[in-house]
mmCIF file with all atom_site columns, C-alpha atoms in Angstrom:
data_model
loop_
_atom_site.group_PDB
_atom_site.id
_atom_site.type_symbol
_atom_site.label_atom_id
_atom_site.label_alt_id
_atom_site.label_comp_id
_atom_site.label_asym_id
_atom_site.label_entity_id
_atom_site.label_seq_id
_atom_site.pdbx_PDB_ins_code
_atom_site.Cartn_x
_atom_site.Cartn_y
_atom_site.Cartn_z
_atom_site.occupancy
_atom_site.B_iso_or_equiv
_atom_site.pdbx_formal_charge
_atom_site.auth_seq_id
_atom_site.auth_comp_id
_atom_site.auth_asym_id
_atom_site.auth_atom_id
_atom_site.pdbx_PDB_model_num
ATOM 1   C CA . MET A 1 1   ? 20.497 48.279 53.557 1.00 31.00 ? 1   MET A CA 1
ATOM 2   C CA . LEU A 1 2   ? 21.455 44.611 53.569 1.00 30.00 ? 2   LEU A CA 1
ATOM 3   C CA . SER A 1 3   ? 17.812 43.616 53.423 1.00 30.00 ? 3   SER A CA 1
ATOM 4   C CA . HIS A 1 4   ? 17.462 45.735 50.276 1.00 30.00 ? 4   HIS A CA 1
ATOM 5   C CA . LEU A 1 5   ? 20.455 43.997 48.662 1.00 29.00 ? 5   LEU A CA 1
ATOM 6   C CA . VAL A 1 6   ? 19.027 40.535 49.210 1.00 32.00 ? 6   VAL A CA 1
ATOM 7   C CA . GLY A 1 7   ? 15.542 41.314 47.956 1.00 32.00 ? 7   GLY A CA 1
ATOM 8   C CA . GLY A 1 8   ? 13.854 42.323 51.190 1.00 31.00 ? 8   GLY A CA 1
ATOM 9   C CA . ILE A 1 9   ? 14.768 39.302 53.304 1.00 28.00 ? 9   ILE A CA 1
ATOM 10  C CA . GLU A 1 10  ? 15.444 40.461 56.821 1.00 29.00 ? 10  GLU A CA 1
ATOM 11  C CA . LEU A 1 11  ? 18.621 38.522 57.588 1.00 29.00 ? 11  LEU A CA 1
ATOM 12  C CA . PHE A 1 12  ? 19.442 40.548 60.656 1.00 28.00 ? 12  PHE A CA 1
ATOM 13  C CA . GLU A 1 13  ? 16.124 39.775 62.339 1.00 32.00 ? 13  GLU A CA 1
ATOM 14  C CA . ALA A 1 14  ? 16.769 36.060 61.947 1.00 35.00 ? 14  ALA A CA 1
ATOM 15  C CA . ALA A 1 15  ? 20.150 36.205 63.665 1.00 35.00 ? 15  ALA A CA 1
ATOM 16  C CA . SER A 1 16  ? 20.362 36.001 67.436 1.00 36.00 ? 16  SER A CA 1
ATOM 17  C CA . VAL A 1 17  ? 22.430 38.333 69.612 1.00 39.00 ? 17  VAL A CA 1
ATOM 18  C CA . LYS A 1 18  ? 25.083 35.595 69.797 1.00 43.00 ? 18  LYS A CA 1
ATOM 19  C CA . GLY A 1 19  ? 25.139 35.468 66.036 1.00 45.00 ? 19  GLY A CA 1
ATOM 20  C CA . SER A 1 20  ? 26.890 38.807 65.422 1.00 40.00 ? 20  SER A CA 1
ATOM 21  C CA . ALA A 1 21  ? 29.858 37.018 63.828 1.00 39.00 ? 21  ALA A CA 1
ATOM 22  C CA . MET A 1 22  ? 27.402 35.319 61.471 1.00 37.00 ? 22  MET A CA 1
ATOM 23  C CA . LYS A 1 23  ? 25.843 38.698 60.623 1.00 37.00 ? 23  LYS A CA 1
ATOM 24  C CA . TYR A 1 24  ? 29.283 40.016 59.750 1.00 34.00 ? 24  TYR A CA 1
ATOM 25  C CA . ARG A 1 25  ? 29.986 37.017 57.483 1.00 40.00 ? 25  ARG A CA 1
ATOM 26  C CA . ILE A 1 26  ? 26.627 37.397 55.736 1.00 35.00 ? 26  ILE A CA 1
ATOM 27  C CA . LEU A 1 27  ? 27.307 41.093 55.205 1.00 33.00 ? 27  LEU A CA 1
ATOM 28  C CA . LEU A 1 28  ? 30.748 40.363 53.712 1.00 32.00 ? 28  LEU A CA 1
ATOM 29  C CA . VAL A 1 29  ? 29.362 37.697 51.382 1.00 35.00 ? 29  VAL A CA 1
ATOM 30  C CA . CYS A 1 30  ? 26.598 40.028 50.155 1.00 34.00 ? 30  CYS A CA 1
ATOM 31  C CA . PHE A 1 31  ? 29.107 42.832 49.661 1.00 36.00 ? 31  PHE A CA 1
ATOM 32  C CA . PHE A 1 32  ? 31.468 40.734 47.550 1.00 36.00 ? 32  PHE A CA 1
ATOM 33  C CA . VAL A 1 33  ? 28.731 38.982 45.585 1.00 38.00 ? 33  VAL A CA 1
ATOM 34  C CA . SER A 1 34  ? 26.935 42.226 44.734 1.00 36.00 ? 34  SER A CA 1
ATOM 35  C CA . GLY A 1 35  ? 30.185 43.889 43.684 1.00 40.00 ? 35  GLY A CA 1
ATOM 36  C CA . ALA A 1 36  ? 31.229 41.000 41.452 1.00 43.00 ? 36  ALA A CA 1
ATOM 37  C CA . ALA A 1 37  ? 27.841 40.842 39.761 1.00 48.00 ? 37  ALA A CA 1
ATOM 38  C CA . ASP A 1 38  ? 27.931 44.541 38.898 1.00 56.00 ? 38  ASP A CA 1
ATOM 39  C CA . ALA A 1 39  ? 31.521 44.642 37.667 1.00 82.00 ? 39  ALA A CA 1
ATOM 40  C CA . ALA A 1 40  ? 31.836 45.358 33.965 1.00 91.00 ? 40  ALA A CA 1
ATOM 41  C CA . ASP A 1 41  ? 34.987 45.008 31.915 1.00 95.00 ? 41  ASP A CA 1
ATOM 42  C CA . TRP A 1 42  ? 34.525 47.428 29.007 1.00 97.00 ? 42  TRP A CA 1
ATOM 43  C CA . VAL A 1 43  ? 36.968 47.089 26.118 1.00 96.00 ? 43  VAL A CA 1
ATOM 44  C CA . SER A 1 44  ? 37.096 49.720 23.386 1.00 96.00 ? 44  SER A CA 1
ATOM 45  C CA . LEU A 1 45  ? 36.692 48.273 19.907 1.00 95.00 ? 45  LEU A CA 1
ATOM 46  C CA . GLY A 1 46  ? 37.625 51.547 18.268 1.00 94.00 ? 46  GLY A CA 1
ATOM 47  C CA . LYS A 1 47  ? 35.674 54.228 16.472 1.00 92.00 ? 47  LYS A CA 1
ATOM 48  C CA . THR A 1 48  ? 33.346 54.056 13.490 1.00 89.00 ? 48  THR A CA 1
ATOM 49  C CA . ASP A 1 49  ? 31.249 56.519 11.526 1.00 89.00 ? 49  ASP A CA 1
ATOM 50  C CA . GLU A 1 50  ? 34.234 58.733 10.727 1.00 90.00 ? 50  GLU A CA 1
ATOM 51  C CA . GLY A 1 51  ? 35.251 58.789 14.392 1.00 91.00 ? 51  GLY A CA 1
ATOM 52  C CA . ARG A 1 52  ? 31.877 59.956 15.707 1.00 94.00 ? 52  ARG A CA 1
ATOM 53  C CA . LEU A 1 53  ? 31.020 56.677 17.501 1.00 94.00 ? 53  LEU A CA 1
ATOM 54  C CA . GLU A 1 54  ? 33.209 54.749 19.935 1.00 96.00 ? 54  GLU A CA 1
ATOM 55  C CA . ASN A 1 55  ? 32.253 51.109 20.378 1.00 96.00 ? 55  ASN A CA 1
ATOM 56  C CA . PHE A 1 56  ? 32.724 49.036 23.527 1.00 97.00 ? 56  PHE A CA 1
ATOM 57  C CA . ALA A 1 57  ? 32.111 45.428 24.541 1.00 97.00 ? 57  ALA A CA 1
ATOM 58  C CA . ASP A 1 58  ? 31.736 44.231 28.123 1.00 98.00 ? 58  ASP A CA 1
ATOM 59  C CA . VAL A 1 59  ? 33.877 41.103 28.042 1.00 97.00 ? 59  VAL A CA 1
ATOM 60  C CA . SER A 1 60  ? 32.649 40.108 31.517 1.00 97.00 ? 60  SER A CA 1
ATOM 61  C CA . SER A 1 61  ? 29.134 39.747 30.060 1.00 97.00 ? 61  SER A CA 1
ATOM 62  C CA . ILE A 1 62  ? 30.019 37.359 27.212 1.00 97.00 ? 62  ILE A CA 1
ATOM 63  C CA . ARG A 1 63  ? 28.252 33.999 27.457 1.00 97.00 ? 63  ARG A CA 1
ATOM 64  C CA . ILE A 1 64  ? 29.022 31.145 25.075 1.00 96.00 ? 64  ILE A CA 1
ATOM 65  C CA . ASP A 1 65  ? 26.614 28.354 24.151 1.00 96.00 ? 65  ASP A CA 1
ATOM 66  C CA . ALA A 1 66  ? 28.104 26.420 21.223 1.00 94.00 ? 66  ALA A CA 1
ATOM 67  C CA . ALA A 1 67  ? 28.174 28.843 18.255 1.00 94.00 ? 67  ALA A CA 1
ATOM 68  C CA . ILE A 1 68  ? 25.913 31.405 19.999 1.00 97.00 ? 68  ILE A CA 1
ATOM 69  C CA . ARG A 1 69  ? 27.589 34.209 21.929 1.00 97.00 ? 69  ARG A CA 1
ATOM 70  C CA . ARG A 1 70  ? 25.645 36.750 23.966 1.00 97.00 ? 70  ARG A CA 1
ATOM 71  C CA . GLY A 1 71  ? 26.741 39.856 25.814 1.00 97.00 ? 71  GLY A CA 1
ATOM 72  C CA . SER A 1 72  ? 26.493 43.593 26.317 1.00 97.00 ? 72  SER A CA 1
ATOM 73  C CA . SER A 1 73  ? 27.852 46.446 24.291 1.00 97.00 ? 73  SER A CA 1
ATOM 74  C CA . LYS A 1 74  ? 27.647 50.199 24.229 1.00 97.00 ? 74  LYS A CA 1
ATOM 75  C CA . VAL A 1 75  ? 28.163 52.901 21.670 1.00 96.00 ? 75  VAL A CA 1
ATOM 76  C CA . VAL A 1 76  ? 29.267 56.330 22.853 1.00 97.00 ? 76  VAL A CA 1
ATOM 77  C CA . PRO A 1 77  ? 28.764 59.118 20.314 1.00 97.00 ? 77  PRO A CA 1
ATOM 78  C CA . ALA A 1 78  ? 30.887 62.248 20.303 1.00 97.00 ? 78  ALA A CA 1
ATOM 79  C CA . PRO A 1 79  ? 29.057 64.953 22.308 1.00 96.00 ? 79  PRO A CA 1
ATOM 80  C CA . HIS A 1 80  ? 26.127 66.606 20.536 1.00 96.00 ? 80  HIS A CA 1
ATOM 81  C CA . THR A 1 81  ? 26.371 64.535 17.357 1.00 95.00 ? 81  THR A CA 1
ATOM 82  C CA . LEU A 1 82  ? 23.419 62.133 17.685 1.00 96.00 ? 82  LEU A CA 1
ATOM 83  C CA . THR A 1 83  ? 19.853 62.859 18.749 1.00 95.00 ? 83  THR A CA 1
ATOM 84  C CA . GLY A 1 84  ? 17.079 60.509 19.798 1.00 93.00 ? 84  GLY A CA 1
ATOM 85  C CA . GLY A 1 85  ? 14.061 59.656 17.689 1.00 91.00 ? 85  GLY A CA 1
ATOM 86  C CA . ALA A 1 86  ? 10.382 60.638 17.876 1.00 92.00 ? 86  ALA A CA 1
ATOM 87  C CA . GLU A 1 87  ? 9.618  62.432 21.167 1.00 94.00 ? 87  GLU A CA 1
ATOM 88  C CA . TYR A 1 88  ? 13.334 62.245 22.054 1.00 95.00 ? 88  TYR A CA 1
ATOM 89  C CA . SER A 1 89  ? 14.467 64.089 18.908 1.00 95.00 ? 89  SER A CA 1
ATOM 90  C CA . SER A 1 90  ? 15.368 67.197 20.936 1.00 97.00 ? 90  SER A CA 1
ATOM 91  C CA . LYS A 1 91  ? 17.700 65.206 23.223 1.00 97.00 ? 91  LYS A CA 1
ATOM 92  C CA . TRP A 1 92  ? 21.350 64.404 22.654 1.00 98.00 ? 92  TRP A CA 1
ATOM 93  C CA . ILE A 1 93  ? 22.306 60.741 23.062 1.00 98.00 ? 93  ILE A CA 1
ATOM 94  C CA . SER A 1 94  ? 25.242 60.213 25.410 1.00 98.00 ? 94  SER A CA 1
ATOM 95  C CA . GLN A 1 95  ? 25.280 56.399 25.223 1.00 98.00 ? 95  GLN A CA 1
ATOM 96  C CA . ILE A 1 96  ? 23.420 53.496 23.631 1.00 97.00 ? 96  ILE A CA 1
ATOM 97  C CA . SER A 1 97  ? 23.613 50.221 25.532 1.00 97.00 ? 97  SER A CA 1
ATOM 98  C CA . TYR A 1 98  ? 22.386 46.975 24.106 1.00 94.00 ? 98  TYR A CA 1
ATOM 99  C CA . SER A 1 99  ? 22.299 43.235 24.578 1.00 96.00 ? 99  SER A CA 1
ATOM 100 C CA . PHE A 1 100 ? 23.244 41.189 21.565 1.00 97.00 ? 100 PHE A CA 1
ATOM 101 C CA . ALA A 1 101 ? 23.573 37.634 20.308 1.00 97.00 ? 101 ALA A CA 1
ATOM 102 C CA . PHE A 1 102 ? 25.753 36.363 17.479 1.00 98.00 ? 102 PHE A CA 1
ATOM 103 C CA . ASN A 1 103 ? 25.677 32.998 15.776 1.00 98.00 ? 103 ASN A CA 1
ATOM 104 C CA . CYS A 1 104 ? 29.362 32.864 14.888 1.00 97.00 ? 104 CYS A CA 1
ATOM 105 C CA . SER A 1 105 ? 29.115 29.809 12.640 1.00 97.00 ? 105 SER A CA 1
ATOM 106 C CA . GLU A 1 106 ? 26.288 31.332 10.560 1.00 97.00 ? 106 GLU A CA 1
ATOM 107 C CA . LYS A 1 107 ? 27.730 34.885 10.667 1.00 96.00 ? 107 LYS A CA 1
ATOM 108 C CA . SER A 1 108 ? 24.428 36.306 11.876 1.00 97.00 ? 108 SER A CA 1
ATOM 109 C CA . GLY A 1 109 ? 23.371 38.457 14.785 1.00 97.00 ? 109 GLY A CA 1
ATOM 110 C CA . ARG A 1 110 ? 20.439 40.027 16.552 1.00 97.00 ? 110 ARG A CA 1
ATOM 111 C CA . VAL A 1 111 ? 19.733 42.697 19.113 1.00 95.00 ? 111 VAL A CA 1
ATOM 112 C CA . GLU A 1 112 ? 18.101 41.444 22.299 1.00 96.00 ? 112 GLU A CA 1
ATOM 113 C CA . GLY A 1 113 ? 17.577 44.757 24.114 1.00 95.00 ? 113 GLY A CA 1
ATOM 114 C CA . PHE A 1 114 ? 18.306 48.495 23.798 1.00 93.00 ? 114 PHE A CA 1
ATOM 115 C CA . LYS A 1 115 ? 18.589 51.409 26.212 1.00 97.00 ? 115 LYS A CA 1
ATOM 116 C CA . PHE A 1 116 ? 19.339 55.001 25.264 1.00 97.00 ? 116 PHE A CA 1
ATOM 117 C CA . TYR A 1 117 ? 20.929 57.472 27.690 1.00 98.00 ? 117 TYR A CA 1
ATOM 118 C CA . PHE A 1 118 ? 20.655 61.212 27.092 1.00 98.00 ? 118 PHE A CA 1
ATOM 119 C CA . ASP A 1 119 ? 22.972 63.983 28.195 1.00 97.00 ? 119 ASP A CA 1
ATOM 120 C CA . ASP A 1 120 ? 20.226 65.534 30.373 1.00 97.00 ? 120 ASP A CA 1
ATOM 121 C CA . GLY A 1 121 ? 20.345 62.442 32.641 1.00 97.00 ? 121 GLY A CA 1
ATOM 122 C CA . THR A 1 122 ? 17.190 60.784 31.298 1.00 97.00 ? 122 THR A CA 1
ATOM 123 C CA . SER A 1 123 ? 17.009 57.447 29.505 1.00 97.00 ? 123 SER A CA 1
ATOM 124 C CA . TYR A 1 124 ? 14.715 55.367 27.338 1.00 96.00 ? 124 TYR A CA 1
ATOM 125 C CA . LEU A 1 125 ? 14.455 51.582 27.577 1.00 95.00 ? 125 LEU A CA 1
ATOM 126 C CA . ASP A 1 126 ? 13.042 50.083 24.409 1.00 92.00 ? 126 ASP A CA 1
ATOM 127 C CA . PRO A 1 127 ? 10.177 47.828 25.597 1.00 92.00 ? 127 PRO A CA 1
ATOM 128 C CA . PRO A 1 128 ? 11.175 44.151 25.961 1.00 89.00 ? 128 PRO A CA 1
ATOM 129 C CA . ILE A 1 129 ? 8.175  43.160 23.834 1.00 91.00 ? 129 ILE A CA 1
ATOM 130 C CA . HIS A 1 130 ? 10.222 44.286 20.796 1.00 91.00 ? 130 HIS A CA 1
ATOM 131 C CA . TYR A 1 131 ? 12.914 41.665 21.465 1.00 92.00 ? 131 TYR A CA 1
ATOM 132 C CA . PRO A 1 132 ? 14.607 39.530 20.531 1.00 90.00 ? 132 PRO A CA 1
ATOM 133 C CA . LYS A 1 133 ? 14.907 40.754 16.978 1.00 92.00 ? 133 LYS A CA 1
ATOM 134 C CA . PRO A 1 134 ? 15.166 38.187 14.147 1.00 94.00 ? 134 PRO A CA 1
ATOM 135 C CA . TRP A 1 135 ? 18.552 36.743 13.240 1.00 97.00 ? 135 TRP A CA 1
ATOM 136 C CA . LEU A 1 136 ? 20.096 38.680 10.329 1.00 96.00 ? 136 LEU A CA 1
ATOM 137 C CA . PRO A 1 137 ? 23.311 38.116 8.374  1.00 97.00 ? 137 PRO A CA 1
ATOM 138 C CA . VAL A 1 138 ? 26.218 40.367 9.365  1.00 96.00 ? 138 VAL A CA 1
ATOM 139 C CA . ALA A 1 139 ? 28.135 41.927 6.471  1.00 93.00 ? 139 ALA A CA 1
ATOM 140 C CA . LEU A 1 140 ? 31.737 40.997 7.183  1.00 88.00 ? 140 LEU A CA 1
ATOM 141 C CA . ASP A 1 141 ? 33.134 43.388 4.565  1.00 88.00 ? 141 ASP A CA 1
ATOM 142 C CA . SER A 1 142 ? 31.635 46.416 6.344  1.00 87.00 ? 142 SER A CA 1
ATOM 143 C CA . ASP A 1 143 ? 33.289 48.731 8.853  1.00 84.00 ? 143 ASP A CA 1
ATOM 144 C CA . SER A 1 144 ? 30.059 49.243 10.838 1.00 88.00 ? 144 SER A CA 1
ATOM 145 C CA . ASN A 1 145 ? 29.972 49.012 14.616 1.00 88.00 ? 145 ASN A CA 1
ATOM 146 C CA . TRP A 1 146 ? 27.826 45.828 14.310 1.00 93.00 ? 146 TRP A CA 1
ATOM 147 C CA . THR A 1 147 ? 30.446 44.104 12.125 1.00 94.00 ? 147 THR A CA 1
ATOM 148 C CA . LEU A 1 148 ? 33.264 45.279 14.398 1.00 93.00 ? 148 LEU A CA 1
ATOM 149 C CA . LEU A 1 149 ? 31.420 43.898 17.424 1.00 95.00 ? 149 LEU A CA 1
ATOM 150 C CA . MET A 1 150 ? 30.683 40.514 15.833 1.00 96.00 ? 150 MET A CA 1
ATOM 151 C CA . LYS A 1 151 ? 34.288 40.041 14.706 1.00 95.00 ? 151 LYS A CA 1
ATOM 152 C CA . PHE A 1 152 ? 35.534 40.834 18.211 1.00 96.00 ? 152 PHE A CA 1
ATOM 153 C CA . ILE A 1 153 ? 32.972 38.666 20.032 1.00 97.00 ? 153 ILE A CA 1
ATOM 154 C CA . CYS A 1 154 ? 33.379 35.644 17.757 1.00 96.00 ? 154 CYS A CA 1
ATOM 155 C CA . ALA A 1 155 ? 37.195 35.810 18.042 1.00 96.00 ? 155 ALA A CA 1
ATOM 156 C CA . TRP A 1 156 ? 37.158 36.349 21.822 1.00 95.00 ? 156 TRP A CA 1
ATOM 157 C CA . THR A 1 157 ? 38.378 33.516 24.041 1.00 93.00 ? 157 THR A CA 1
ATOM 158 C CA . PRO A 1 158 ? 37.586 33.338 27.766 1.00 87.00 ? 158 PRO A CA 1
ATOM 159 C CA . LYS A 1 159 ? 40.425 33.757 30.265 1.00 81.00 ? 159 LYS A CA 1
#
């Protein structure tokens, strides 16, 4: 299992019999590093669309580079209120996850990746060739989930 976590490198084969303490240390490091990398810190930003959509931001994913802020967000619709498109139109969406970027000084944003999850356990990852989308102005006088997210992300300060 450890070799799977570190991309197929056989750490245990490289260690000698006398190196069991080293194996234990390597295992602990991999355990803590893999857990920290997967930890998300989802914060609810409230509901939009007359309460049908709840919006979340993963504050652990926010990266700041001058005025540009990137991170992950998800929208969770109320059960059986939103269906997929095209060949997924018969499926109920249980969650939409996406990567975003905002230029806080220019009040613009773009989507950098999308994944849809359906209540039957399947999902659809929008092909990466479609991203990143162009930068577009964000309407600050709107109560959309996009506006709510940008206001939160641009006001957020790291701990």
